[in-house]
Coordinates of C-alpha atoms in Angstrom, one line a residue:
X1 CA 14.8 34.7 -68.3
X2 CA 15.0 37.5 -71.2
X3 CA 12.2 38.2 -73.4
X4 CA 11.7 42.1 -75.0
X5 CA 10.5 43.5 -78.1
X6 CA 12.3 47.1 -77.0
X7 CA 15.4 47.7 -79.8
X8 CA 18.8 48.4 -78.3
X9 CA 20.2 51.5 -77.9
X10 CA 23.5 50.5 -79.2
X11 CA 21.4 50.3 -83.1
X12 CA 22.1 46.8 -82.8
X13 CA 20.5 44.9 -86.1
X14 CA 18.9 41.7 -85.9
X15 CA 19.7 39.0 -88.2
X16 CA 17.1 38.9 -91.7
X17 CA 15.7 36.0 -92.9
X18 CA 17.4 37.3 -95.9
X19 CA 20.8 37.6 -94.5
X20 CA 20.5 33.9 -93.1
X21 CA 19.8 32.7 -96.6
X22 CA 22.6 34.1 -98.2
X23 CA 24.9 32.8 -95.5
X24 CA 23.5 29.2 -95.8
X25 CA 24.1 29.3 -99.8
X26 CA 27.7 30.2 -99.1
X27 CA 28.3 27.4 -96.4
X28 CA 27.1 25.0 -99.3
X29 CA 24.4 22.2 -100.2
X30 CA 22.5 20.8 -97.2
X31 CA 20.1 18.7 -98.9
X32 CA 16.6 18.7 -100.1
X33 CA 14.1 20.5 -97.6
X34 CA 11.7 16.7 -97.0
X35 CA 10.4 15.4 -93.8
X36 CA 12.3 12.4 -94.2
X37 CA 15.4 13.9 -94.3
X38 CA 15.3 17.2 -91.6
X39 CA 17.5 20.0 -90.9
X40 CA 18.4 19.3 -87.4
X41 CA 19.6 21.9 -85.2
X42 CA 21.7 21.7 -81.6
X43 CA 19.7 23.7 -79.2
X44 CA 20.9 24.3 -75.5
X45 CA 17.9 27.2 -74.8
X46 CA 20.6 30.1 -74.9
X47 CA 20.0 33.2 -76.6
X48 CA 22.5 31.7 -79.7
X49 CA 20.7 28.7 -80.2
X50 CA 17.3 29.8 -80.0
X51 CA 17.8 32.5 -82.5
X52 CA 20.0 30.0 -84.7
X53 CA 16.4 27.8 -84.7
X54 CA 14.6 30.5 -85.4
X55 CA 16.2 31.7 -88.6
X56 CA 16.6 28.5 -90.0
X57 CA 12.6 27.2 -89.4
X58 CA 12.2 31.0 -91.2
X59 CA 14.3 29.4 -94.1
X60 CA 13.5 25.8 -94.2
X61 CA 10.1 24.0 -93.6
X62 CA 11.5 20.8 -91.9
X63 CA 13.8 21.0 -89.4
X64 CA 14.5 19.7 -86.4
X65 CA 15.6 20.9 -82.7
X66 CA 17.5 18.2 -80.5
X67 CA 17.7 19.8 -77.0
X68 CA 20.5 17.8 -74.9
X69 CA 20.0 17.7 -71.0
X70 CA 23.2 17.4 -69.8
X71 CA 22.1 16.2 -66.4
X72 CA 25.2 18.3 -64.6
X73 CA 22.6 20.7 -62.6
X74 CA 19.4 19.7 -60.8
X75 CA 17.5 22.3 -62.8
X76 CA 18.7 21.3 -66.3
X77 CA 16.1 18.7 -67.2
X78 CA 13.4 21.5 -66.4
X79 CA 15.5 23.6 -68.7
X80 CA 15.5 21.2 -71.4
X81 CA 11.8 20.8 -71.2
X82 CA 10.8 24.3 -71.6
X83 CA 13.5 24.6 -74.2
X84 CA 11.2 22.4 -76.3
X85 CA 8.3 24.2 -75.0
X86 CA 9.3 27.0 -76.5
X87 CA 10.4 25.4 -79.8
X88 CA 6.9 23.8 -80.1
X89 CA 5.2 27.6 -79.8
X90 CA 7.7 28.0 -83.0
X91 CA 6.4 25.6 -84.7
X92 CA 9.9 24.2 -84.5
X93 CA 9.8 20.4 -83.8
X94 CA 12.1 19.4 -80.8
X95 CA 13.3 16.2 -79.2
X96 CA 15.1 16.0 -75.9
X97 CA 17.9 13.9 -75.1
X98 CA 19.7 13.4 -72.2
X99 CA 23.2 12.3 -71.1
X100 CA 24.4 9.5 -69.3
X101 CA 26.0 10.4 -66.1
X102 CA 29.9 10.5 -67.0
X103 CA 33.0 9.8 -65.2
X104 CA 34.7 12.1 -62.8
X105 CA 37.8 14.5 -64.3
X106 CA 37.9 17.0 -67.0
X107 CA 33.8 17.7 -66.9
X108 CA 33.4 20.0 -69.6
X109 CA 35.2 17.9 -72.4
X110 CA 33.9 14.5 -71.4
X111 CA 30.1 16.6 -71.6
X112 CA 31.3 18.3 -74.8
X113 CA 32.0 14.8 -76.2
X114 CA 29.1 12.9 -75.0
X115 CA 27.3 15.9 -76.6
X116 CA 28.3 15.1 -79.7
X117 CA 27.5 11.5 -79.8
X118 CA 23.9 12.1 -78.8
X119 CA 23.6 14.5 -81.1
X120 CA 25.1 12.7 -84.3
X121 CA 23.1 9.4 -83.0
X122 CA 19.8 11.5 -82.7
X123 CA 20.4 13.5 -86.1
X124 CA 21.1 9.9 -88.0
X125 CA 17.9 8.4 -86.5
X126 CA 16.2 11.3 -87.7
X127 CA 17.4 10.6 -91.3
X128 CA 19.5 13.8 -91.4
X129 CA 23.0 14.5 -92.2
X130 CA 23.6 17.6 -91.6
X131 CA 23.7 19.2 -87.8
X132 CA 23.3 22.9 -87.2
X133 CA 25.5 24.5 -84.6
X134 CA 25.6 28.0 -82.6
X135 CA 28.9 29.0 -82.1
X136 CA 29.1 32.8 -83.4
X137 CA 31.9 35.5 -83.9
X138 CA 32.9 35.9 -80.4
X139 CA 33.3 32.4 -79.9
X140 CA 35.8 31.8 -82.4
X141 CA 38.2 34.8 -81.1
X142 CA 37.6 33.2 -78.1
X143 CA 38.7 29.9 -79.3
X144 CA 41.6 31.5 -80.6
X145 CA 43.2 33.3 -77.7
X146 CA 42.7 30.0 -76.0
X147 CA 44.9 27.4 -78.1
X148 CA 47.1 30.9 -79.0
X149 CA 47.8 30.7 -75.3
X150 CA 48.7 26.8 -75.0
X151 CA 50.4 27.1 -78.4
X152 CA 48.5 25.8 -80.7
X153 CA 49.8 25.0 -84.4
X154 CA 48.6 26.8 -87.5
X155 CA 46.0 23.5 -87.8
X156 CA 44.6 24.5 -84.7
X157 CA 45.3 28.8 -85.2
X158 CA 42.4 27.9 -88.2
X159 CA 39.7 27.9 -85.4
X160 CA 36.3 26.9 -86.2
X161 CA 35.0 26.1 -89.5
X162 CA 31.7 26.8 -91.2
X163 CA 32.0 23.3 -92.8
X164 CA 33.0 20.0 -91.2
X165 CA 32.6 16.5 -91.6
X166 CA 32.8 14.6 -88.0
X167 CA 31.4 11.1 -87.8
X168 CA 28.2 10.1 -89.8
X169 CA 27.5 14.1 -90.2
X170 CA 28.4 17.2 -91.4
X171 CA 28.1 20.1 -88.8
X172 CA 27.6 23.9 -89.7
X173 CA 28.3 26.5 -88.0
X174 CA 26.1 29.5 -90.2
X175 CA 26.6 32.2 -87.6
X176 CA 30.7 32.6 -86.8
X177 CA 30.8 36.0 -88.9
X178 CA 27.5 37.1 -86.6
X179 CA 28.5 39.0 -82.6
X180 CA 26.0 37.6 -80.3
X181 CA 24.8 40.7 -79.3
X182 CA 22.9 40.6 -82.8
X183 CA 21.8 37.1 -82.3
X184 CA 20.1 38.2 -78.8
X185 CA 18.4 41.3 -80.8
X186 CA 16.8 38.9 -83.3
X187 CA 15.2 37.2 -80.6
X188 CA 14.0 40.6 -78.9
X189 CA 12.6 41.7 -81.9
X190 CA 10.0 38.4 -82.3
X191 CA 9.3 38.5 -79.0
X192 CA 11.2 34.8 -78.1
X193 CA 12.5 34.2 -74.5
X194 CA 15.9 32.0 -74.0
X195 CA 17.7 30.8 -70.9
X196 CA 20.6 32.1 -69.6
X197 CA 23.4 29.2 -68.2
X198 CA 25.1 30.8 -64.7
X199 CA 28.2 28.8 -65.8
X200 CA 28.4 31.2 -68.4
X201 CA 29.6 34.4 -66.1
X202 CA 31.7 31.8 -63.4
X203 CA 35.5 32.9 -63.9
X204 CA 36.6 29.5 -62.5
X205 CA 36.3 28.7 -66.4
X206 CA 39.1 29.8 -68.4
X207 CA 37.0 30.8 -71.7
X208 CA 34.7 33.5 -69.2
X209 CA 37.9 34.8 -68.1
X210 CA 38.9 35.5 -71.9
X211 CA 35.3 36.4 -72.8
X212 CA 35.5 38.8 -70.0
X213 CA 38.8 40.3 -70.9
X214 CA 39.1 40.1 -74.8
X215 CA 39.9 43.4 -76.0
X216 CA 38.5 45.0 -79.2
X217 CA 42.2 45.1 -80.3
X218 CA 42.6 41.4 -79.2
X219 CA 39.7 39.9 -81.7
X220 CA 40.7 41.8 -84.6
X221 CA 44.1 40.7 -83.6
X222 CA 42.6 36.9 -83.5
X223 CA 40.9 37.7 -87.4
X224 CA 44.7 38.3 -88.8
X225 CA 46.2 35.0 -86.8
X226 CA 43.0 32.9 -88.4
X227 CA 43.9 34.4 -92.0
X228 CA 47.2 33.6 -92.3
X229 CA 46.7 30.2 -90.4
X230 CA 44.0 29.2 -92.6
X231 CA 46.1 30.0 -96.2
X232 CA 49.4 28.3 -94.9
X233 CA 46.6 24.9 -93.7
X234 CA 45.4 25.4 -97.0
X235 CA 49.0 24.5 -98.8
X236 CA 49.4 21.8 -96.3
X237 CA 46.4 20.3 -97.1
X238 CA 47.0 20.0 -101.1
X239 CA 50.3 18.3 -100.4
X240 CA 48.7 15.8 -97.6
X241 CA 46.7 14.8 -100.4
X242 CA 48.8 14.6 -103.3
X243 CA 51.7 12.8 -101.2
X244 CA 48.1 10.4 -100.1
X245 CA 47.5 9.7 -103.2
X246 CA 51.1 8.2 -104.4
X247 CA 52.3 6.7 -101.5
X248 CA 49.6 5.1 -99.6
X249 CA 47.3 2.3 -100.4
X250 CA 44.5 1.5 -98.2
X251 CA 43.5 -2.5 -97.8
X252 CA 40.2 -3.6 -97.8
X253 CA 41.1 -5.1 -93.9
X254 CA 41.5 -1.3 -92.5
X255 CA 44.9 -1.8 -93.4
X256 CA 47.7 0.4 -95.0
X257 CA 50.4 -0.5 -97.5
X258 CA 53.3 3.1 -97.4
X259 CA 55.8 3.6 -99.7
X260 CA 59.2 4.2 -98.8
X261 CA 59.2 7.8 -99.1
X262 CA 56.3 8.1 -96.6
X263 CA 58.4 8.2 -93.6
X264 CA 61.5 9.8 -95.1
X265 CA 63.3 8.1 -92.3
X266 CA 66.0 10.5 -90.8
X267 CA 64.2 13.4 -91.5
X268 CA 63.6 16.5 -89.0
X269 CA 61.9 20.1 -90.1
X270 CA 61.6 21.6 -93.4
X271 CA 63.8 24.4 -94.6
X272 CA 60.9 27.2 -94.4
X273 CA 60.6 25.6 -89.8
X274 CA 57.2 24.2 -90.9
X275 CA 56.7 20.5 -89.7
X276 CA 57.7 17.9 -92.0
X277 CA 55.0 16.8 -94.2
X278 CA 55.2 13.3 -93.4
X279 CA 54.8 13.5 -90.2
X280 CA 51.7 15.2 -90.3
X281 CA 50.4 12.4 -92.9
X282 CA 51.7 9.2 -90.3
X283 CA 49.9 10.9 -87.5
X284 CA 46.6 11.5 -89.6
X285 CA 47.3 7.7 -91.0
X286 CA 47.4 6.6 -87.1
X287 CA 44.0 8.2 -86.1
X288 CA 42.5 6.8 -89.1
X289 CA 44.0 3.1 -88.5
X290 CA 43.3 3.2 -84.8
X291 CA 39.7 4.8 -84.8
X292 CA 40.9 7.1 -82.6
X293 CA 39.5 11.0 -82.4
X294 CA 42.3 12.9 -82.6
X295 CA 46.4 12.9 -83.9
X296 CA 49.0 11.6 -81.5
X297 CA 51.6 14.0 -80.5
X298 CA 53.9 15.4 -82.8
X299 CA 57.0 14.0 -81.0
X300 CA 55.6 10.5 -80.6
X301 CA 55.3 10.5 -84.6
X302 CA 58.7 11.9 -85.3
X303 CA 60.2 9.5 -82.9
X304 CA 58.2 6.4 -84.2
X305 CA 59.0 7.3 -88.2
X306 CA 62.6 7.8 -87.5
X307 CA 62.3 4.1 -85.8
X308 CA 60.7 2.6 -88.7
X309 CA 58.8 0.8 -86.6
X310 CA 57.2 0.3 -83.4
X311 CA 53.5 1.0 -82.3
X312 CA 51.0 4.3 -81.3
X313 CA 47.6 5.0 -81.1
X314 CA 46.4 1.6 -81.2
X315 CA 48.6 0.9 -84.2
X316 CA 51.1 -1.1 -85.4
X317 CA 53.7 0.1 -88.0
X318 CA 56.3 -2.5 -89.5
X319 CA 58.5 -2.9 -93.1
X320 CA 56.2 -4.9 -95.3
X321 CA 57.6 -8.6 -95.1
X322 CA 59.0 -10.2 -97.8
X323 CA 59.5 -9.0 -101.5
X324 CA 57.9 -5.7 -101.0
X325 CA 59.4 -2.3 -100.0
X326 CA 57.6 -0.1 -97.9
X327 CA 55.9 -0.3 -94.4
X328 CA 52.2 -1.6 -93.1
X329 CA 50.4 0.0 -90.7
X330 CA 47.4 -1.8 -89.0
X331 CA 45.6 -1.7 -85.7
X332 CA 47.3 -3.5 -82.9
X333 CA 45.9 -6.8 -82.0
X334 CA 45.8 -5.1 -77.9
X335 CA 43.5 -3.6 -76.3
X336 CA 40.3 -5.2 -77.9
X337 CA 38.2 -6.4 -75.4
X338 CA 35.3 -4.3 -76.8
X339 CA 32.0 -5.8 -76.9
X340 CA 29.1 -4.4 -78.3
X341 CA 25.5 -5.8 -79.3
X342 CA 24.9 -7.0 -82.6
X343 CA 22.5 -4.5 -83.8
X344 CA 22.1 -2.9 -87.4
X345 CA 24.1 0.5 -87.0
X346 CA 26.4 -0.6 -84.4
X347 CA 29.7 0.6 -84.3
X348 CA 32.9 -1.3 -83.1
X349 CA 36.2 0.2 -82.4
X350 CA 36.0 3.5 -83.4
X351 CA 36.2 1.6 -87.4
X352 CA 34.0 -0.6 -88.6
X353 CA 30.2 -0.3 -88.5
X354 CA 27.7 -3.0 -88.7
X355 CA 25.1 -3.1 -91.5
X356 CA 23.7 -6.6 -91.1
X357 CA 20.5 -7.8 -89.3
X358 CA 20.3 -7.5 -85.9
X359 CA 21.2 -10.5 -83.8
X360 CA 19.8 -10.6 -80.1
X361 CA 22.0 -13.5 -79.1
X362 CA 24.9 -12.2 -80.6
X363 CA 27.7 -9.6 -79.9
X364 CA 30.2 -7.6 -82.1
X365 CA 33.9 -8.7 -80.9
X366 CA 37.4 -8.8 -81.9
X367 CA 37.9 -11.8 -84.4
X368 CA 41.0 -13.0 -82.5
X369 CA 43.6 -15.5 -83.9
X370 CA 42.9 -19.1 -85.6
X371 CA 40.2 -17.5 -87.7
X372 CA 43.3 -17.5 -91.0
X373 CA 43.0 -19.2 -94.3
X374 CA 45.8 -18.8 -96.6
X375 CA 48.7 -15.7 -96.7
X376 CA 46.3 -13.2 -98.6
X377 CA 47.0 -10.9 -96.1
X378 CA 49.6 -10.8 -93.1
X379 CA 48.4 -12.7 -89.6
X380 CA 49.1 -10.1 -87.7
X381 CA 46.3 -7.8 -89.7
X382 CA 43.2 -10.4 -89.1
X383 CA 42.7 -10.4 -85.2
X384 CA 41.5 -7.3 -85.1
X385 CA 39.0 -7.2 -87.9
X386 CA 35.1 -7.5 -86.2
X387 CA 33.0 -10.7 -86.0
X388 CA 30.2 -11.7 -84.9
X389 CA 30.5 -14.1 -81.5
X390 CA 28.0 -16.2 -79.8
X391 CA 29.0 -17.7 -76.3
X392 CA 32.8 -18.6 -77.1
X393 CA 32.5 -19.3 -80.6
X394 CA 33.0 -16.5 -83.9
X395 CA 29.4 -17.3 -86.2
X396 CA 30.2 -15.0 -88.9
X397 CA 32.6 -12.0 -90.2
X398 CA 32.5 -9.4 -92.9
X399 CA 32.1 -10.0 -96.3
X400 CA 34.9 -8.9 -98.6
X401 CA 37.9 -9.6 -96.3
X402 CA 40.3 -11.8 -97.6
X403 CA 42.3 -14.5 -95.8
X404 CA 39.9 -15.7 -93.6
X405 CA 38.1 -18.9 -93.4
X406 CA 36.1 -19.9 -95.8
X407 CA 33.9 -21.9 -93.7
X408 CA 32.7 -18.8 -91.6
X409 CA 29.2 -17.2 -92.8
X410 CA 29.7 -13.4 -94.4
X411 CA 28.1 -10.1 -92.6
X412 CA 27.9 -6.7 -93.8
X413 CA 30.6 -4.6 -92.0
X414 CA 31.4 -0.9 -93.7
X415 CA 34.5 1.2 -92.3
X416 CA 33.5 4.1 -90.5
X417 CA 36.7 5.9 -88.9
X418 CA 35.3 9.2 -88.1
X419 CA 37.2 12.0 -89.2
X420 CA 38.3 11.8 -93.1
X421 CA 42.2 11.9 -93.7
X422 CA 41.4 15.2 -95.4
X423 CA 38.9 17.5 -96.5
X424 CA 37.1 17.5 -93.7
X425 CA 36.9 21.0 -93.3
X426 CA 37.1 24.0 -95.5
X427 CA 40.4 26.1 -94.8
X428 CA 38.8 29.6 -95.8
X429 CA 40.1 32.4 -93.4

């Protein structure tokens, strides 16, 4: 436990109210400051987060701390608890949340990701939108030695940004241009305790080993790689979009119609070694299809666009049948034995969210086959649109899809794919 008023000898500054404000106008709009709609913030009790919630109650009235247990140590729950103890003496309002116990293998990511999804489900309940995050300076050269090392491309080489969308939310991350050692003075200067993790000095994990190590010369070095990552991203981006806008058309049944010169079939690198643009645009198309969280490989895309056809990532990609040119790309009638209760705010599949009323004797499924009327839209599309199922038998499915029977009552289902095809980040170095 820290907790000192002393100043450092090093003439270390704290953070300024001031200093916060003017970041937070630069990162963008947030919202009106209304208890309706709070500024919620991710606290573990660390010296990052803790001064992170303090700036930001010192620059908006309602906020909101949600303090995730992640139930991986005995002690944590304890941890959690007088994380919000502490918030409270703030005058910072604080819920605590804790994980369900996950699944053996690869720890820290499945933790990282369950995070996530108590945090965006907490923040929505909440009625925010936008989620608050810690990560400072030295965590982003951090970040960027690490996917340096396991050669990462110049999408990845962009780090961290202060703006994304993910899911439902938008998260910010105010302090990347702040060293910690500044954040940790803020708190010793009003007098505000934190907790320190132990897992934060073990060397069994590879990013203490490169916090350890990173040189002065190394992060500056990691600055220049995130510049010129960021402006070449940038380019990328405004042709990802314009070559979006002309050659793909998105189908009401979380379909996609492509036009021919989409896939460029045949096609390898570009002449100035970057990857080919339309590979980068079928992969992004795939996550989006298939729900998925992140881009196949790059190889798997190459090799399924010089095929023309052929299926990855939950999805299908075919030439569109009959007078039209082009290809479809649709999610994959496998691999949908997902069941999920029929509740307003549900969401199925990674895709499609469920707005109706809730339905205690009902369940969210896979439509299925036998459910077509008509040759509005290809067969192979409608299976894997969502219904809603009671014992063995489909009792209704979402409004404004076309082709299916007319019989069958009409639910509110919105897509909800996660991570937008673009623009989901600012590319600023």
């Amino acid at each position: 436990m820290v907790g000192t008023t002393e100043l450092d000898k090093d003439g270390v500054r704290p953070v300024t109210p001031g200093e916060f404000a003017d970041i937070m106008s630069r990162i963008g709009p947030v919202g009106p400051d209304e208890a309706a709609h709070p500024l919620c913030i991710a606290v573990s009790g660390g010296g990052d987060s803790m001064a992170l919630a303090l700036l930001a109650r010192g620059w908006r009235r309602h906020v909101l701390a949600l303090v995730v247990d992640h139930a991986l140590r005995p002690e944590s729950a304890g941890e959690a608890a007088l994380t919000c103890q502490r918030l409270a003496e703030l005058d910072i309002p604080a819920r605590q949340l804790t994980l369900a116990p996950l699944r053996p293998g690869g720890i820290q990511n499945r933790a990282r990701e369950a995070r996530f999804g108590v945090l965006e489900s907490a923040c929505i309940d909440a009625g925010g939108s936008v989620l608050l995050v810690a990560h400072h300076e030295a965590d982003q050269e951090e970040t960027l030695w690490m996917r340096q090392e396991r050669g990462s491309g110049p999408r990845g080489l962009c780090g961290m940004a202060a703006r994304t969308v993910r899911g439902r939310i938008t998260l910010l991350r105010p302090l990347l241009g702040i060293r910690p050692e500044r954040l940790k003075m803020t708190l010793r200067t009003a007098g505000v305790s934190w907790c320190e993790d132990p897992s934060n000095q073990n060397r069994r994990f590879r990013r203490v080993e490169v916090r350890q190590d990173l040189t002065d010369a190394g992060r500056r070095a990691m600055h220049v790689l995130r510049q010129g990552a960021c402006a070449r991203q940038k380019r990328v981006e405004d042709r990802l979009a314009a070559l979006m806008a002309c050659g793909a058309a998105w189908q009401p049944e979380g379909w996609l119609k492509l036009a021919p010169e989409i896939l460029q079939l045949g096609g390898g690198e570009d002449h100035d070694t970057e990857p080919l643009l339309e590979d980068e645009l079928l992969g992004r198309l795939i996550r989006l299809v298939g729900g998925q969280d992140y881009v196949p490989s790059r190889q798997a895309v190459v090799a399924l666009r010089r095929a023309g056809k052929g299926s990855l990532g939950r999805v299908c990609l075919h030439p569109l049948r009959g007078r039209e040119t082009g290809w479809m790309l649709y999610r994959e009638a496998r691999n949908l034995t997902e069941k999920r209760p029929a509740r307003h705010g549900q969401c199925w599949d990674g895709r499609w969210r469920y707005l109706g009323p809730d339905h205690a004797d009902a369940v969210v499924a896979a439509l299925g086959p036998r459910q077509r009327a008509g040759r509005a839209v290809p067969a192979c599309v409608l299976p894997a649109l969502p219904a809603l199922w009671v014992g063995g038998e489909p009792v209704a499915v979402p409004e404004g899809m076309r082709g299916l029977r007319p019989d069958l009552p009409r639910v509110t289902f919105v897509w909800d794919g996660g991570t937008p095809l673009t623009g989901e980040r600012d590319w600023t170095g």
